[in-house]
Coordinates of C-alpha atoms and ligand atoms in Angstrom, one line a residue:
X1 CA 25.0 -46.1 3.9
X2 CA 24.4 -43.2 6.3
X3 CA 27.0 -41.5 5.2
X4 CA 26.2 -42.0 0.9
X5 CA 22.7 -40.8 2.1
X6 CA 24.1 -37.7 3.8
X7 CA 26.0 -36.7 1.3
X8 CA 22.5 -37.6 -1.0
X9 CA 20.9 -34.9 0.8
X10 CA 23.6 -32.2 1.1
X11 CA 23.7 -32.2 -2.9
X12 CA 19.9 -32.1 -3.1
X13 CA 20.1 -29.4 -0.4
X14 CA 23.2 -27.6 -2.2
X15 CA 21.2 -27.6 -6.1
X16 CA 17.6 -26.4 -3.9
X17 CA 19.8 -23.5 -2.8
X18 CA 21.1 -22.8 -6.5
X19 CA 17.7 -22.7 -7.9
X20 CA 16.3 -20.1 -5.5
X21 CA 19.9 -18.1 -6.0
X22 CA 19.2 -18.3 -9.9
X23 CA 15.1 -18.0 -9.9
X24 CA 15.7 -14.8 -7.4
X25 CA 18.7 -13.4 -10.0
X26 CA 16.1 -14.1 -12.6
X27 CA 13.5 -12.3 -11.0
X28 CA 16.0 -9.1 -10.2
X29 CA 16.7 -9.2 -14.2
X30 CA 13.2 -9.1 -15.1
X31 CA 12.8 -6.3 -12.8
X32 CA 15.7 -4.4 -14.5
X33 CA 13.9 -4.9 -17.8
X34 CA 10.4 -4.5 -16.3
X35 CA 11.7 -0.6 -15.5
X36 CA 13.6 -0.2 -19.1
X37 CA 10.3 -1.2 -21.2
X38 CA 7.5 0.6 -18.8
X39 CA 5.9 -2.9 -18.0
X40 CA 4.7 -1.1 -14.6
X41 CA 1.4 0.7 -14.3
X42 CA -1.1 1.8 -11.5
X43 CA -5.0 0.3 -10.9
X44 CA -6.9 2.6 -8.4
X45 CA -9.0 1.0 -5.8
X46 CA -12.2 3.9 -3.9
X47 CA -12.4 4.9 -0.7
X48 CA -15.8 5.5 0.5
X49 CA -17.2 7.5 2.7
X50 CA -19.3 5.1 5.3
X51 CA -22.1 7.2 6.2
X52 CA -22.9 8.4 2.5
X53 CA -21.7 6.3 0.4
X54 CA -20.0 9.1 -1.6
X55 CA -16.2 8.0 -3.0
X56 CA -14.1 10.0 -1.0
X57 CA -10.6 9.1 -2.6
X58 CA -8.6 6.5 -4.7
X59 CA -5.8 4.4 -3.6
X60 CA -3.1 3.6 -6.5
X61 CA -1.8 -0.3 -6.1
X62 CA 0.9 -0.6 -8.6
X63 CA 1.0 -4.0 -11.4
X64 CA 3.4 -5.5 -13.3
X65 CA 2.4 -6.6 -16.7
X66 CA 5.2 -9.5 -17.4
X67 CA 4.9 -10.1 -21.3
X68 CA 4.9 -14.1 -20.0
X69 CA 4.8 -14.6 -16.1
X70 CA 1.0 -12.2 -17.2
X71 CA -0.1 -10.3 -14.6
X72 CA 2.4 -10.2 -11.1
X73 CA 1.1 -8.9 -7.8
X74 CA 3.1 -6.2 -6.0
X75 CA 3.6 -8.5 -2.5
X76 CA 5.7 -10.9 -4.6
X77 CA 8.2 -8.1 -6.8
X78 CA 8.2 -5.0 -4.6
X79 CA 10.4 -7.0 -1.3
X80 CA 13.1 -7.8 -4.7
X81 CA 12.5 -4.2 -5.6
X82 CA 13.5 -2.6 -2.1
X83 CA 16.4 -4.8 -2.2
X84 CA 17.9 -3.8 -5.0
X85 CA 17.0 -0.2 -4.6
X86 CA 14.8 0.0 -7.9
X87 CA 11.8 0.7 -5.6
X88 CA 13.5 4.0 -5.2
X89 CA 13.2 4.9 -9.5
X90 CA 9.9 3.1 -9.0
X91 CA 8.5 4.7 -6.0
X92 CA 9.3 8.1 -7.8
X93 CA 7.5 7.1 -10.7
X94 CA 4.3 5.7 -8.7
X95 CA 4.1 9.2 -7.0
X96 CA 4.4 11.2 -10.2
X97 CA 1.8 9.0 -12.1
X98 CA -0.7 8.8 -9.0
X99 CA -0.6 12.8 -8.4
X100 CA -0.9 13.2 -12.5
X101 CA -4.2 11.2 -12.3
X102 CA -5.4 13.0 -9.6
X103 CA -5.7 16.2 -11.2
X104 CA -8.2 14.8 -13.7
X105 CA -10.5 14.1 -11.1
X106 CA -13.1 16.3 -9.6
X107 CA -11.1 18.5 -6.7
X108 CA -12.6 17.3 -3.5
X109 CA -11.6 13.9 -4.1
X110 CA -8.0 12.2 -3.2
X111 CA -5.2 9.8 -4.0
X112 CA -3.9 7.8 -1.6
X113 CA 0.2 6.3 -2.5
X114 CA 1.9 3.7 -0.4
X115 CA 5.6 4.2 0.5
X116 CA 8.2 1.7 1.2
X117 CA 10.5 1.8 4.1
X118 CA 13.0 2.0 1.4
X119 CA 12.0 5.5 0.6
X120 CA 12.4 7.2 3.9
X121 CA 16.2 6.7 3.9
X122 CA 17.7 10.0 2.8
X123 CA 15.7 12.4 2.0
X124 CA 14.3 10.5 -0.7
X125 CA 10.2 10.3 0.6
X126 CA 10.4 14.1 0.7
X127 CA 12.1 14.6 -2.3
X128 CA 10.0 12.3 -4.2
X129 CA 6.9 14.0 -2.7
X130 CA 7.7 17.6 -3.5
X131 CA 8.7 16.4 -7.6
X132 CA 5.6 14.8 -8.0
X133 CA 3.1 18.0 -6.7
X134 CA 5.5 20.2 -8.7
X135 CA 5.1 18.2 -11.6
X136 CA 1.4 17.8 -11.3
X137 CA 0.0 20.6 -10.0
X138 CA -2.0 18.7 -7.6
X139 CA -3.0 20.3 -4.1
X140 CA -1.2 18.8 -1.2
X141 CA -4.0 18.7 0.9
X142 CA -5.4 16.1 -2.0
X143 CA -2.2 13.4 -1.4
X144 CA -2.5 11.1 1.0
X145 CA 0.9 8.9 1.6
X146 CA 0.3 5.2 3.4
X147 CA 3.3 3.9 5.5
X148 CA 3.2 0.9 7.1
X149 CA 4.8 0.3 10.9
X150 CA 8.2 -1.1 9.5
X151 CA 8.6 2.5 8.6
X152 CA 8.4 3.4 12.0
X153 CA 10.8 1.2 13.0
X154 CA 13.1 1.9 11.2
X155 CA 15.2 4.9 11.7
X156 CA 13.3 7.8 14.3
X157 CA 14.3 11.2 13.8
X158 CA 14.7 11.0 9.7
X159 CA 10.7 9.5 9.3
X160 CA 9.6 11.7 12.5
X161 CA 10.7 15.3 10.1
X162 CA 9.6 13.7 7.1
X163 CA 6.3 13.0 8.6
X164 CA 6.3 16.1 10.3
X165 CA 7.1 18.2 7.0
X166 CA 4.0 16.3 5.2
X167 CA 1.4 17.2 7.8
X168 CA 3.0 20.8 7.4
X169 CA 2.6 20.9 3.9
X170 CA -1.4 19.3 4.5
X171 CA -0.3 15.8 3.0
X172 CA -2.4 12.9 5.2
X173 CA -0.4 10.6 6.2
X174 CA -1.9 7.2 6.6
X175 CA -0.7 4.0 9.3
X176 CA -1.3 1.5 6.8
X177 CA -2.3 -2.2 7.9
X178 CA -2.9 -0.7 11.6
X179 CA -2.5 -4.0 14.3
X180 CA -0.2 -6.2 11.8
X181 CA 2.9 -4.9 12.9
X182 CA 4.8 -4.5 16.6
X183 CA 4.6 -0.5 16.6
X184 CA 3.3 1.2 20.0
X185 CA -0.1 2.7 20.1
X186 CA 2.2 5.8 21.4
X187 CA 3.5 6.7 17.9
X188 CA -0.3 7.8 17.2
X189 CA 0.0 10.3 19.8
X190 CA 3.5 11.6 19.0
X191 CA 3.5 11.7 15.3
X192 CA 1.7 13.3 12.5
X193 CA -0.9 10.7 11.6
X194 CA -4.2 11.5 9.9
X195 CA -5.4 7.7 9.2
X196 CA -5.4 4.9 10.6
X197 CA -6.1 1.9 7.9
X198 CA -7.5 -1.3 9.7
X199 CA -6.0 -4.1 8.1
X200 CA -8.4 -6.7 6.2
X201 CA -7.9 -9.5 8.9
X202 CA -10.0 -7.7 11.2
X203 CA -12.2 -7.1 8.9
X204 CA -12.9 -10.7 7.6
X205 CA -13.9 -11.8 10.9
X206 CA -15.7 -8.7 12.2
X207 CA -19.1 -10.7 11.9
X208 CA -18.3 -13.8 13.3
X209 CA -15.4 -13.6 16.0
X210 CA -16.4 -11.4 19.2
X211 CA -12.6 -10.8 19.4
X212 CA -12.4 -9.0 15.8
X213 CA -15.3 -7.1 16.4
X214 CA -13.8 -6.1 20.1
X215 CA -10.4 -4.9 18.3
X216 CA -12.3 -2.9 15.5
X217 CA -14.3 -1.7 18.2
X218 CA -11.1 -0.4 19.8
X219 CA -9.5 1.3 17.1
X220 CA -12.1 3.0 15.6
X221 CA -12.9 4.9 19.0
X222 CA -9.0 5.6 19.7
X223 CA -9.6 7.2 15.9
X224 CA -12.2 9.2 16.5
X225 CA -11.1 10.1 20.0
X226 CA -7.4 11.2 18.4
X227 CA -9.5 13.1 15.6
X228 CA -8.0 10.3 12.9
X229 CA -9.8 9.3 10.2
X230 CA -10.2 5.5 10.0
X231 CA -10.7 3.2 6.8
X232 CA -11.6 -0.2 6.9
X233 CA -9.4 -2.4 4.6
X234 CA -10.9 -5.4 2.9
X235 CA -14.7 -4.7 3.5
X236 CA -16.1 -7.9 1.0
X237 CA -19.6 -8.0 2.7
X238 CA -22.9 -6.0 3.5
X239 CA -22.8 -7.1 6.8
X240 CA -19.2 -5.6 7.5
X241 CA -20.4 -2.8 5.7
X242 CA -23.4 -2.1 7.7
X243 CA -21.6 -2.8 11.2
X244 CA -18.4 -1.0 10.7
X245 CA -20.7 2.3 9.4
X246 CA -22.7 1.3 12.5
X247 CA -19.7 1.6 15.0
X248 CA -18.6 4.9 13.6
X249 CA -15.3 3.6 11.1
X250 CA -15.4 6.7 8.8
X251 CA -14.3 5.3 5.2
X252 CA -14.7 1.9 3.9
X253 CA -12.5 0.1 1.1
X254 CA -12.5 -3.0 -0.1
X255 CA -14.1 -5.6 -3.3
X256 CA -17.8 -4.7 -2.2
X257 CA -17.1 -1.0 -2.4
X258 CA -15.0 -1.4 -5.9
X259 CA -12.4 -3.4 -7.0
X260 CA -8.8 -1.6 -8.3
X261 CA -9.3 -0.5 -11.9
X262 CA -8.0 1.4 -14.3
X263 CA -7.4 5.1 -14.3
X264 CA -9.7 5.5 -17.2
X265 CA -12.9 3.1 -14.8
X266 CA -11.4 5.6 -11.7
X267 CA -12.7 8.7 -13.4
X268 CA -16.1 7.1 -14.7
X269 CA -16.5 6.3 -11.0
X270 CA -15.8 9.5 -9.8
X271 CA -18.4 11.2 -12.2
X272 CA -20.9 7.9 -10.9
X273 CA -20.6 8.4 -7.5
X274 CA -22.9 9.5 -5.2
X275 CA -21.5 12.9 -4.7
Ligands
LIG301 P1 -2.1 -2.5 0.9 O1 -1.6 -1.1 0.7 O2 -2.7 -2.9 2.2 O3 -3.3 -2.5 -0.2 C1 -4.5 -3.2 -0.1 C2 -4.4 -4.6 -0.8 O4 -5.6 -5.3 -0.5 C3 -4.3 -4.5 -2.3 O5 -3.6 -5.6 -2.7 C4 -5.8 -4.6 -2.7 O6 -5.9 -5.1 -4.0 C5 -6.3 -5.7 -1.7 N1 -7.7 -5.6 -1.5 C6 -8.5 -4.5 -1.5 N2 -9.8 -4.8 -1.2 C7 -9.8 -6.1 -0.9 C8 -10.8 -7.0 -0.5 O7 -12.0 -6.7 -0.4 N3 -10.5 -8.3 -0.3 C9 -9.2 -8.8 -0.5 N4 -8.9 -10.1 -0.3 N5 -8.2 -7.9 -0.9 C10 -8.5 -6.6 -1.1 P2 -2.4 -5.4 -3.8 O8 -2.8 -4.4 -4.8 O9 -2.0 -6.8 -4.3 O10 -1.2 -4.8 -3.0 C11 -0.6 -5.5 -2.0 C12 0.3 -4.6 -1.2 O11 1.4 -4.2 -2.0 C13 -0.3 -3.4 -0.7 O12 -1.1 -3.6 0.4 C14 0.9 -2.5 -0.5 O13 1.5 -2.8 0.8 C15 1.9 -3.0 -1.6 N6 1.9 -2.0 -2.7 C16 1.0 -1.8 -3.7 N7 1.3 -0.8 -4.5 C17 2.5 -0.3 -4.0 C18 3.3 0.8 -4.4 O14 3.1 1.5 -5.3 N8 4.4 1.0 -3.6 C19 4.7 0.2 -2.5 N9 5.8 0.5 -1.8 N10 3.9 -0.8 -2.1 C20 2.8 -1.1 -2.8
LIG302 MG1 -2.0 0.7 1.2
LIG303 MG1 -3.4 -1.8 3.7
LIG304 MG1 -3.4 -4.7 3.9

């Protein structure tokens, strides 16, 4: 009997395993096709400024639009993506479009792109970069490029130039979902950072766990005290809002400030804003 069961569970376990390996081949098709038919496009969430309420910049959050799966959010497609290196095409693309909007928008504002680890092997980030101001026309100093601390991990001297070469060229470079990841507090001081983004879970509990508040506290004065800019990510309340302005966070983002919408809504807001 023990042994009939055993073997029970080993074929259970053995056809479990062939439907992920066939659902995740699936996905990496529909991916491939996603790429041929232009099924990709970019919503742009603002930046505010705290104090003033003005919108400061946009970030661009990329979407798929599967003809059946609907609507597919990046955090389950792009990890398949860097995988199978079509984040590289992808990423390209994200930049071009991105730095293309931009230049429809009034000049003091920015766009803000997030870059995959993926991307900063090679040359590629820089590359990438360069093709899309070329392309666009857009200022540097109006790009903004969000890297999260896996980046950092990742390989030192290749990300170290690239970073290097974008503060150079006046591109911010953003530490995007700052106190998530295992990075030391020492790459702020020894790389070319401009912003530091405070992920949403600090934000969510900022009113109601001393501990939050005492983190947020702490990060926005190392900002200011490194001469960083500092958004707030996730900001869903008046309360955050009001505290986080009150303790000095410079920018705010998040569903009370404006959701992510269309690059046609990003340019009424931009001519609504408080500017
Ligand atoms: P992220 O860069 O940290 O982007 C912020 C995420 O928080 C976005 O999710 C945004 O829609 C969501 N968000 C903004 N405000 C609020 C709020 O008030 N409440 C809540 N609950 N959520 C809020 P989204 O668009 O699903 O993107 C998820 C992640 O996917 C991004 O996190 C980013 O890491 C990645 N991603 C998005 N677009 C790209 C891209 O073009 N390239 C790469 N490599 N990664 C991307
Ligand atoms: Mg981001
Ligand atoms: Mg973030
Ligand atoms: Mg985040």
């Amino acid at each position: 009997r023990a042994k009939a069961d055993g073997r029970g569970i080993a074929r259970v376990f053995v056809e479990e395993m062939e439907r992920l390996v066939r659902e995740r081949r699936e996905m990496e098709v529909a991916l491939q096709t996603a790429w041929r038919e232009k099924q990709f496009f970019l919503l742009y969430q603002p930046i505010v400024e705290a104090e003033s309420g003005r919108v400061a910049g946009f970030e661009a959050l990329l979407r798929w639009q599967h003809p059946e799966r609907g609507l597919v959010n990046p955090t389950s497609f792009i990890p398949i993506a860097e995988e199978t290196g079509l984040i590289l095409p992808l990423g390209a693309w994200v930049l071009a479009e991105a730095c293309a909007a931009a230049t429809t928008w009034p000049e003091d504002l920015f766009v803000s792109v997030n870059l995959s680890p993926v991307q900063f092997r090679g040359a590629e980030a820089f590359r990438q970069v360069r093709n899309a101001l070329e392309s666009s026309g857009l200022a540097p100093s109006r790009l903004e490029v969000e890297i999260t601390e896996s980046t950092l991990l990742q390989e030192g001297p290749m990300v170290r130039a690239t970073l290097e070469q974008f503060s150079e060229e006046g591109i911010t470079v953003a530490l995007d979902d700052f106190g998530t990841g295992y990075s030391s507090l020492g790459y702020l001081r020894t790389l070319s950072i401009g912003r530091i983004k405070m992920d949403r879970s600090f934000i969510d509990q900022v009113e109601t766990s001393p501990q939050s508040l005492a983190i947020v506290r702490a990060v926005v004065g190392l900002a200011r005290t490194l001469g960083l800019r500092c958004t707030a990510e996730g900001v869903e309340t008046e309360g955050q809002r009001r505290l986080l302005t009150a303790e000095g966070c410079s920018h705010l983002q998040g569903y009370l400030l404006g959701r992510p919408g269309s690059a046609e809504e990003a340019l009424r807001r931009t001519r609504t804003s408080a500017a």
